[in-house]
GROMACS .gro file of C-alpha atoms in nm:
model
  338
    1VAL     CA    1 -10.158   4.826 -12.645
    2ALA     CA    2 -10.140   4.504 -12.849
    3VAL     CA    3  -9.858   4.368 -12.633
    4ARG     CA    4 -10.054   4.436 -12.316
    5ILE     CA    5 -10.360   4.265 -12.459
    6ALA     CA    6 -10.140   3.969 -12.553
    7GLN     CA    7 -10.002   3.949 -12.202
    8ARG     CA    8 -10.353   3.955 -12.053
    9MET     CA    9 -10.437   3.667 -12.283
   10GLY     CA   10 -10.135   3.478 -12.152
   11LEU     CA   11  -9.952   3.465 -12.487
   12HIS     CA   12  -9.623   3.538 -12.311
   13GLN     CA   13  -9.644   3.211 -12.116
   14ASP     CA   14  -9.514   2.871 -12.224
   15GLU     CA   15  -9.823   2.724 -12.392
   16GLU     CA   16  -9.711   2.362 -12.360
   17LYS     CA   17  -9.709   2.397 -11.981
   18LEU     CA   18 -10.069   2.516 -12.008
   19GLY     CA   19 -10.168   2.192 -12.181
   20LEU     CA   20 -10.298   2.356 -12.496
   21PRO     CA   21 -10.340   2.164 -12.827
   22PRO     CA   22 -10.043   2.170 -13.068
   23PHE     CA   23 -10.216   2.393 -13.321
   24ASP     CA   24 -10.306   2.653 -13.053
   25VAL     CA   25  -9.951   2.640 -12.918
   26GLN     CA   26  -9.794   2.723 -13.254
   27MET     CA   27 -10.047   2.991 -13.345
   28ARG     CA   28 -10.011   3.166 -13.010
   29ARG     CA   29  -9.632   3.155 -13.038
   30ARG     CA   30  -9.641   3.297 -13.390
   31LEU     CA   31  -9.868   3.580 -13.283
   32PHE     CA   32  -9.670   3.666 -12.971
   33TYR     CA   33  -9.330   3.674 -13.144
   34LYS     CA   34  -9.468   3.889 -13.424
   35LEU     CA   35  -9.591   4.134 -13.161
   36THR     CA   36  -9.250   4.143 -12.990
   37LEU     CA   37  -9.091   4.230 -13.323
   38LEU     CA   38  -9.338   4.509 -13.388
   39GLU     CA   39  -9.277   4.632 -13.030
   40CYS     CA   40  -8.905   4.641 -13.107
   41VAL     CA   41  -8.964   4.847 -13.424
   42ALA     CA   42  -9.196   5.091 -13.246
   43SER     CA   43  -8.958   5.139 -12.952
   44LYS     CA   44  -8.669   5.216 -13.187
   45GLU     CA   45  -8.872   5.465 -13.386
   46LEU     CA   46  -8.989   5.640 -13.071
   47ASP     CA   47  -8.649   5.613 -12.902
   48ILE     CA   48  -8.792   5.451 -12.590
   49GLY     CA   49  -8.728   5.123 -12.412
   50MET     CA   50  -8.920   4.810 -12.501
   51SER     CA   51  -9.212   4.728 -12.277
   52ILE     CA   52  -9.142   4.355 -12.308
   53VAL     CA   53  -8.797   4.197 -12.301
   54PRO     CA   54  -8.690   3.829 -12.314
   55ASP     CA   55  -8.655   3.801 -11.936
   56THR     CA   56  -9.024   3.887 -11.887
   57PHE     CA   57  -9.171   3.593 -12.079
   58ASP     CA   58  -9.110   3.220 -12.121
   59ALA     CA   59  -9.303   3.159 -12.443
   60GLN     CA   60  -9.088   2.950 -12.674
   61ARG     CA   61  -9.022   3.050 -13.034
   62PRO     CA   62  -9.252   2.887 -13.293
   63LEU     CA   63  -9.120   2.583 -13.473
   64ASN     CA   64  -8.943   2.620 -13.806
   65ILE     CA   65  -9.224   2.462 -14.012
   66ASN     CA   66  -9.447   2.539 -14.305
   67ASP     CA   67  -9.810   2.642 -14.269
   68ASP     CA   68  -9.945   2.315 -14.406
   69GLN     CA   69  -9.786   2.124 -14.117
   70ILE     CA   70 -10.034   2.259 -13.863
   71TRP     CA   71 -10.414   2.248 -13.858
   72PRO     CA   72 -10.700   2.274 -13.603
   73GLY     CA   73 -10.763   1.949 -13.422
   74MET     CA   74 -10.415   1.802 -13.466
   75THR     CA   75 -10.302   1.591 -13.173
   76GLU     CA   76  -9.927   1.558 -13.228
   77THR     CA   77  -9.661   1.831 -13.231
   78PRO     CA   78  -9.519   1.867 -13.585
   79GLU     CA   79  -9.158   1.777 -13.650
   80GLU     CA   80  -8.938   2.086 -13.700
   81GLN     CA   81  -8.780   2.122 -14.042
   82GLN     CA   82  -8.410   2.166 -14.105
   83GLY     CA   83  -8.392   2.421 -14.381
   84ALA     CA   84  -8.584   2.721 -14.510
   85THR     CA   85  -8.957   2.731 -14.438
   86GLU     CA   86  -9.237   2.985 -14.447
   87MET     CA   87  -9.143   3.074 -14.088
   88THR     CA   88  -8.774   3.138 -14.152
   89PHE     CA   89  -8.809   3.513 -14.196
   90CYS     CA   90  -9.001   3.559 -13.870
   91LEU     CA   91  -8.767   3.327 -13.681
   92VAL     CA   92  -8.461   3.516 -13.802
   93CYS     CA   93  -8.614   3.849 -13.695
   94SER     CA   94  -8.693   3.709 -13.350
   95TYR     CA   95  -8.343   3.569 -13.329
   96VAL     CA   96  -8.199   3.911 -13.411
   97GLU     CA   97  -8.410   4.068 -13.137
   98LYS     CA   98  -8.283   3.809 -12.885
   99PHE     CA   99  -7.930   3.861 -13.010
  100PHE     CA  100  -7.942   4.233 -12.934
  101SER     CA  101  -8.058   4.148 -12.584
  102ARG     CA  102  -7.773   3.903 -12.534
  103VAL     CA  103  -7.514   4.155 -12.651
  104GLY     CA  104  -7.665   4.416 -12.422
  105LYS     CA  105  -7.617   4.187 -12.125
  106ALA     CA  106  -7.261   4.110 -12.233
  107MET     CA  107  -7.183   4.478 -12.261
  108GLU     CA  108  -7.324   4.537 -11.912
  109SER     CA  109  -7.120   4.249 -11.772
  110VAL     CA  110  -6.796   4.419 -11.884
  111ARG     CA  111  -6.924   4.760 -11.789
  112PHE     CA  112  -6.963   4.862 -12.150
  113ARG     CA  113  -6.932   5.233 -12.099
  114GLN     CA  114  -6.593   5.193 -11.934
  115PHE     CA  115  -6.435   4.889 -12.091
  116LYS     CA  116  -6.120   4.951 -12.287
  117ASP     CA  117  -6.128   4.658 -12.528
  118TYR     CA  118  -6.444   4.600 -12.734
  119ASN     CA  119  -6.302   4.257 -12.824
  120GLU     CA  120  -6.442   4.140 -12.490
  121VAL     CA  121  -6.786   4.142 -12.651
  122GLU     CA  122  -6.674   4.004 -12.987
  123PRO     CA  123  -6.704   3.634 -12.883
  124VAL     CA  124  -7.076   3.684 -12.813
  125ILE     CA  125  -7.121   3.840 -13.159
  126SER     CA  126  -6.921   3.570 -13.335
  127GLU     CA  127  -7.119   3.295 -13.160
  128ALA     CA  128  -7.451   3.451 -13.266
  129GLU     CA  129  -7.325   3.503 -13.618
  130SER     CA  130  -7.224   3.138 -13.653
  131GLU     CA  131  -7.552   3.020 -13.505
  132VAL     CA  132  -7.780   3.222 -13.734
  133GLU     CA  133  -7.573   3.135 -14.039
  134GLU     CA  134  -7.572   2.768 -13.959
  135LYS     CA  135  -7.934   2.735 -13.855
  136TYR     CA  136  -8.106   2.968 -14.107
  137ILE     CA  137  -7.905   3.167 -14.360
  138ARG     CA  138  -7.721   2.880 -14.525
  139TYR     CA  139  -8.058   2.741 -14.638
  140CYS     CA  140  -8.179   3.066 -14.793
  141ASP     CA  141  -8.192   3.113 -15.167
  142ILE     CA  142  -8.124   3.481 -15.244
  143ILE     CA  143  -8.319   3.443 -15.567
  144SER     CA  144  -8.627   3.445 -15.343
  145PRO     CA  145  -8.706   3.807 -15.242
  146LEU     CA  146  -8.809   3.706 -14.893
  147HIS     CA  147  -8.500   3.489 -14.845
  148PHE     CA  148  -8.285   3.777 -14.967
  149LEU     CA  149  -8.447   4.014 -14.717
  150THR     CA  150  -8.403   3.755 -14.443
  151THR     CA  151  -8.031   3.728 -14.519
  152VAL     CA  152  -7.988   4.105 -14.530
  153ILE     CA  153  -8.160   4.163 -14.195
  154ALA     CA  154  -7.955   3.897 -14.013
  155ARG     CA  155  -7.616   4.005 -14.149
  156THR     CA  156  -7.685   4.375 -14.115
  157ALA     CA  157  -7.781   4.326 -13.749
  158ILE     CA  158  -7.451   4.151 -13.680
  159THR     CA  159  -7.256   4.431 -13.855
  160ALA     CA  160  -7.456   4.697 -13.670
  161VAL     CA  161  -7.361   4.553 -13.334
  162ARG     CA  162  -6.995   4.537 -13.430
  163LEU     CA  163  -7.027   4.904 -13.527
  164GLN     CA  164  -7.202   5.007 -13.205
  165ILE     CA  165  -6.958   4.846 -12.965
  166ARG     CA  166  -6.681   5.052 -13.126
  167LEU     CA  167  -6.862   5.385 -13.118
  168PRO     CA  168  -6.760   5.481 -12.760
  169LYS     CA  169  -6.405   5.531 -12.878
  170ILE     CA  170  -6.530   5.782 -13.136
  171ARG     CA  171  -6.735   5.965 -12.877
  172ASN     CA  172  -6.443   5.969 -12.631
  173GLN     CA  173  -6.205   6.074 -12.909
  174THR     CA  174  -5.971   5.789 -12.823
  175ALA     CA  175  -6.000   5.597 -13.153
  176THR     CA  176  -5.684   5.544 -13.355
  177ASP     CA  177  -5.671   5.607 -13.732
  178VAL     CA  178  -5.690   5.231 -13.787
  179GLU     CA  179  -6.002   5.204 -13.570
  180ARG     CA  180  -6.160   5.500 -13.744
  181ARG     CA  181  -6.111   5.338 -14.082
  182GLU     CA  182  -6.250   5.010 -13.947
  183LEU     CA  183  -6.562   5.191 -13.830
  184PHE     CA  184  -6.592   5.367 -14.163
  185GLN     CA  185  -6.572   5.034 -14.346
  186LEU     CA  186  -6.843   4.879 -14.123
  187SER     CA  187  -7.062   5.184 -14.190
  188GLN     CA  188  -7.011   5.155 -14.564
  189LYS     CA  189  -7.104   4.789 -14.548
  190ILE     CA  190  -7.440   4.871 -14.389
  191ILE     CA  191  -7.510   5.155 -14.631
  192ASP     CA  192  -7.415   4.936 -14.929
  193THR     CA  193  -7.654   4.670 -14.805
  194ASP     CA  194  -7.935   4.926 -14.786
  195THR     CA  195  -7.859   5.032 -15.143
  196ALA     CA  196  -7.862   4.671 -15.260
  197VAL     CA  197  -8.202   4.616 -15.101
  198TYR     CA  198  -8.350   4.915 -15.291
  199ALA     CA  199  -8.190   4.794 -15.613
  200TYR     CA  200  -8.367   4.458 -15.581
  201THR     CA  201  -8.684   4.534 -15.772
  202SER     CA  202  -8.863   4.221 -15.654
  203LEU     CA  203  -8.860   4.368 -15.301
  204LYS     CA  204  -9.093   4.654 -15.396
  205LYS     CA  205  -9.386   4.484 -15.223
  206TYR     CA  206  -9.184   4.489 -14.902
  207LEU     CA  207  -9.105   4.861 -14.931
  208TRP     CA  208  -9.272   4.949 -14.599
  209TYR     CA  209  -9.070   4.684 -14.425
  210ARG     CA  210  -8.730   4.763 -14.565
  211ARG     CA  211  -8.774   5.131 -14.482
  212THR     CA  212  -8.842   5.037 -14.121
  213PHE     CA  213  -8.531   4.823 -14.096
  214PHE     CA  214  -8.313   5.091 -14.251
  215PHE     CA  215  -8.367   5.292 -13.938
  216LEU     CA  216  -8.357   4.992 -13.707
  217TRP     CA  217  -8.028   4.812 -13.759
  218GLY     CA  218  -7.738   5.057 -13.753
  219SER     CA  219  -7.809   5.269 -14.057
  220TRP     CA  220  -7.845   5.593 -13.861
  221HIS     CA  221  -7.512   5.534 -13.692
  222SER     CA  222  -7.356   5.446 -14.025
  223LEU     CA  223  -7.494   5.755 -14.203
  224ILE     CA  224  -7.380   5.989 -13.924
  225LEU     CA  225  -7.037   5.828 -13.895
  226ILE     CA  226  -6.971   5.855 -14.271
  227LEU     CA  227  -7.070   6.223 -14.268
  228THR     CA  228  -6.858   6.288 -13.959
  229THR     CA  229  -6.562   6.118 -14.124
  230LEU     CA  230  -6.606   6.322 -14.442
  231ARG     CA  231  -6.582   6.646 -14.243
  232LYS     CA  232  -6.214   6.562 -14.181
  233SER     CA  233  -6.020   6.583 -14.505
  234ASP     CA  234  -5.718   6.392 -14.372
  235VAL     CA  235  -5.890   6.058 -14.300
  236LEU     CA  236  -5.992   5.939 -14.648
  237SER     CA  237  -5.812   5.936 -14.978
  238PRO     CA  238  -5.964   6.137 -15.269
  239ALA     CA  239  -6.099   5.817 -15.424
  240GLU     CA  240  -6.258   5.709 -15.095
  241THR     CA  241  -6.411   6.053 -15.053
  242ASP     CA  242  -6.566   6.046 -15.400
  243ALA     CA  243  -6.704   5.695 -15.341
  244ALA     CA  244  -6.852   5.798 -15.005
  245TRP     CA  245  -7.038   6.090 -15.158
  246ARG     CA  246  -7.176   5.863 -15.429
  247ARG     CA  247  -7.305   5.632 -15.158
  248LEU     CA  248  -7.467   5.919 -14.972
  249GLU     CA  249  -7.634   6.045 -15.291
  250GLN     CA  250  -7.785   5.698 -15.337
  251VAL     CA  251  -7.910   5.694 -14.977
  252TYR     CA  252  -8.091   6.022 -15.023
  253ASP     CA  253  -8.233   5.906 -15.355
  254ASN     CA  254  -8.373   5.594 -15.190
  255HIS     CA  255  -8.495   5.766 -14.874
  256GLY     CA  256  -8.687   6.076 -14.976
  257GLU     CA  257  -8.821   6.093 -14.621
  258LEU     CA  258  -8.480   6.224 -14.514
  259LEU     CA  259  -8.559   6.544 -14.705
  260GLU     CA  260  -8.930   6.555 -14.642
  261SER     CA  261  -8.939   6.488 -14.269
  262LYS     CA  262  -8.935   6.763 -14.010
  263LYS     CA  263  -8.809   6.535 -13.734
  264ALA     CA  264  -8.519   6.680 -13.532
  265LEU     CA  265  -8.292   6.391 -13.615
  266HIS     CA  266  -8.350   6.427 -13.991
  267ILE     CA  267  -8.285   6.799 -13.974
  268ALA     CA  268  -7.964   6.750 -13.772
  269VAL     CA  269  -7.834   6.490 -14.017
  270GLY     CA  270  -7.910   6.729 -14.303
  271ARG     CA  271  -7.706   7.002 -14.136
  272LEU     CA  272  -7.420   6.757 -14.085
  273ALA     CA  273  -7.434   6.664 -14.453
  274LEU     CA  274  -7.403   7.033 -14.554
  275LYS     CA  275  -7.109   7.084 -14.319
  276ALA     CA  276  -6.935   6.776 -14.456
  277TRP     CA  277  -6.991   6.889 -14.817
  278ASP     CA  278  -6.856   7.235 -14.750
  279ALA     CA  279  -6.553   7.095 -14.562
  280ASN     CA  280  -6.469   6.808 -14.795
  281PRO     CA  281  -6.652   6.790 -15.129
  282PRO     CA  282  -6.560   6.536 -15.398
  283SER     CA  283  -6.217   6.584 -15.550
  284SER     CA  284  -6.345   6.559 -15.906
  285SER     CA  285  -6.524   6.859 -16.061
  286VAL     CA  286  -6.880   6.729 -16.035
  287PRO     CA  287  -7.186   6.946 -15.993
  288GLU     CA  288  -7.348   6.973 -15.653
  289PRO     CA  289  -7.586   6.677 -15.612
  290ALA     CA  290  -7.956   6.736 -15.589
  291PHE     CA  291  -7.984   6.633 -15.224
  292ILE     CA  292  -7.724   6.892 -15.117
  293THR     CA  293  -7.902   7.163 -15.313
  294THR     CA  294  -8.232   7.063 -15.152
  295LEU     CA  295  -8.078   7.060 -14.806
  296ARG     CA  296  -7.942   7.411 -14.863
  297SER     CA  297  -8.288   7.532 -14.969
  298LEU     CA  298  -8.453   7.370 -14.669
  299ARG     CA  299  -8.191   7.516 -14.438
  300LYS     CA  300  -8.250   7.865 -14.581
  301VAL     CA  301  -8.625   7.832 -14.544
  302ASN     CA  302  -8.583   7.714 -14.186
  303LEU     CA  303  -8.354   8.007 -14.099
  304ASN     CA  304  -8.595   8.257 -14.258
  305SER     CA  305  -8.885   8.104 -14.070
  306ARG     CA  306  -8.699   8.125 -13.740
  307ALA     CA  307  -8.598   8.485 -13.811
  308GLY     CA  308  -8.963   8.572 -13.886
  309GLU     CA  309  -9.075   8.409 -13.561
  310GLN     CA  310  -8.816   8.604 -13.362
  311ASP     CA  311  -8.923   8.935 -13.523
  312SER     CA  312  -9.285   8.852 -13.443
  313ASN     CA  313  -9.196   8.770 -13.082
  314ILE     CA  314  -9.006   9.098 -13.048
  315ARG     CA  315  -9.301   9.295 -13.185
  316ASN     CA  316  -9.537   9.120 -12.944
  317ILE     CA  317  -9.313   9.202 -12.652
  318ASP     CA  318  -9.289   9.566 -12.755
  319ASN     CA  319  -9.664   9.590 -12.789
  320LEU     CA  320  -9.710   9.430 -12.450
  321LYS     CA  321  -9.469   9.676 -12.291
  322ARG     CA  322  -9.654   9.974 -12.444
  323ASP     CA  323  -9.990   9.839 -12.327
  324THR     CA  324  -9.873   9.785 -11.970
  325MET     CA  325  -9.687  10.119 -11.948
  326SER     CA  326  -9.954  10.346 -12.108
  327PRO     CA  327 -10.167  10.536 -11.846
  328THR     CA  328 -10.536  10.464 -11.821
  329ASP     CA  329 -10.763  10.741 -11.953
  330PRO     CA  330 -10.985  10.851 -11.662
  331SER     CA  331 -11.262  10.952 -11.896
  332THR     CA  332 -11.300  10.592 -12.019
  333ALA     CA  333 -11.268  10.423 -11.684
  334GLY     CA  334 -11.583  10.257 -11.575
  335ASP     CA  335 -11.746  10.280 -11.924
  336GLY     CA  336 -11.827   9.918 -11.902
  337ASP     CA  337 -12.036   9.976 -11.591
  338THR     CA  338 -12.250  10.256 -11.729
   0.00000   0.00000   0.00000
C-alpha cells in the first residue's frame, strides 16, 4: 500500500527532471528507496514477487551525505561525500537490492536453469563485490554497530548469491564432491556471520532488523543445505560434523522463532534437522542438544494432534452415514407442522 501511495505521489520519478528544490529531491529519494527496501523484505517473507523493480522507476539513489548537509530552502545541490556517512547503511541496502536484480538478469541471459557453468555469472558478482567494497565498505569502522551491520549485510548478500547460483547442481544431483564441499563452506560462512551478529551485544537495538535479514539473504538456503549435507555421513569428516552441529545449536539458540513458529517452512526444517541428527549425530559422546529435544517433542505433539483430527473425522463420517441410512419414523413425520 505504501509503495502504491508513493507511486501516486510521483516518488518513483526522477525529481531533478521535475524541477524540485534540492532538499525536496533528497528527501523524496530517501523515502522512496527506504520503501523499496521494505517492499523487498515483505516480498521475501511472503514469498511473492516485488511489486516494484528497478526497471519500473527512474528515481536516482539519494546522495551519500550527512543529514546536516540538507535543509529546507537550500538552493544548491550538496556535494556528495567520499566515505562513510549517515546514509551509508541505507545506500548499501539499496545497492544490494539492485545487485540482486542485476544478477537475476545475468542468470536469465545465460538461461540460468539450463546453464552448465555457474562461472558465467561470477563476473557480475565479482564486479558488484568490488564496487560495494570500494565505494562503501572500506570506509566503515566495524567498531560502530551500524557500520558493522552495514558490512555484514553487503558481504552476506554477495555470498548468498554465490551460493544460490550453485544450488541447481544440488537439486539436479549433478554436483561433484568438490562442489558440494564448496557449497557447504559458503553456507557455513553465512551461518557464522549470523552468529557473529548475535554475539555483537551493541546490535541489540537492531534486533528486529537483523532477524529480518537472517531470512532475507541466503540463511534459509544455508541452513537447509547444512542439514542436507549432515544427513549423508560420507561427505564430512567427524570434526566437521561436530562443528556443524555446534553451529546449528547456536542458530536455534539465537532464533527461538524457529521452534515457536507454526509456519510450514519452519516445521519442514525442523523435521529435516531431526532426520539429520538421527542419520549423522556428532561423533563425540555429547548429550542431545536442547533444540533437538524440543523438535522431537513438537513433532510428537503434531503427530498426536493429526491422529486426533483423523479419529474425529472418521467418527463424524460414521455418524453421518448412520444418519443418512436410518429410516424415518412415520409417527414423527410432520410433527413440525402440527
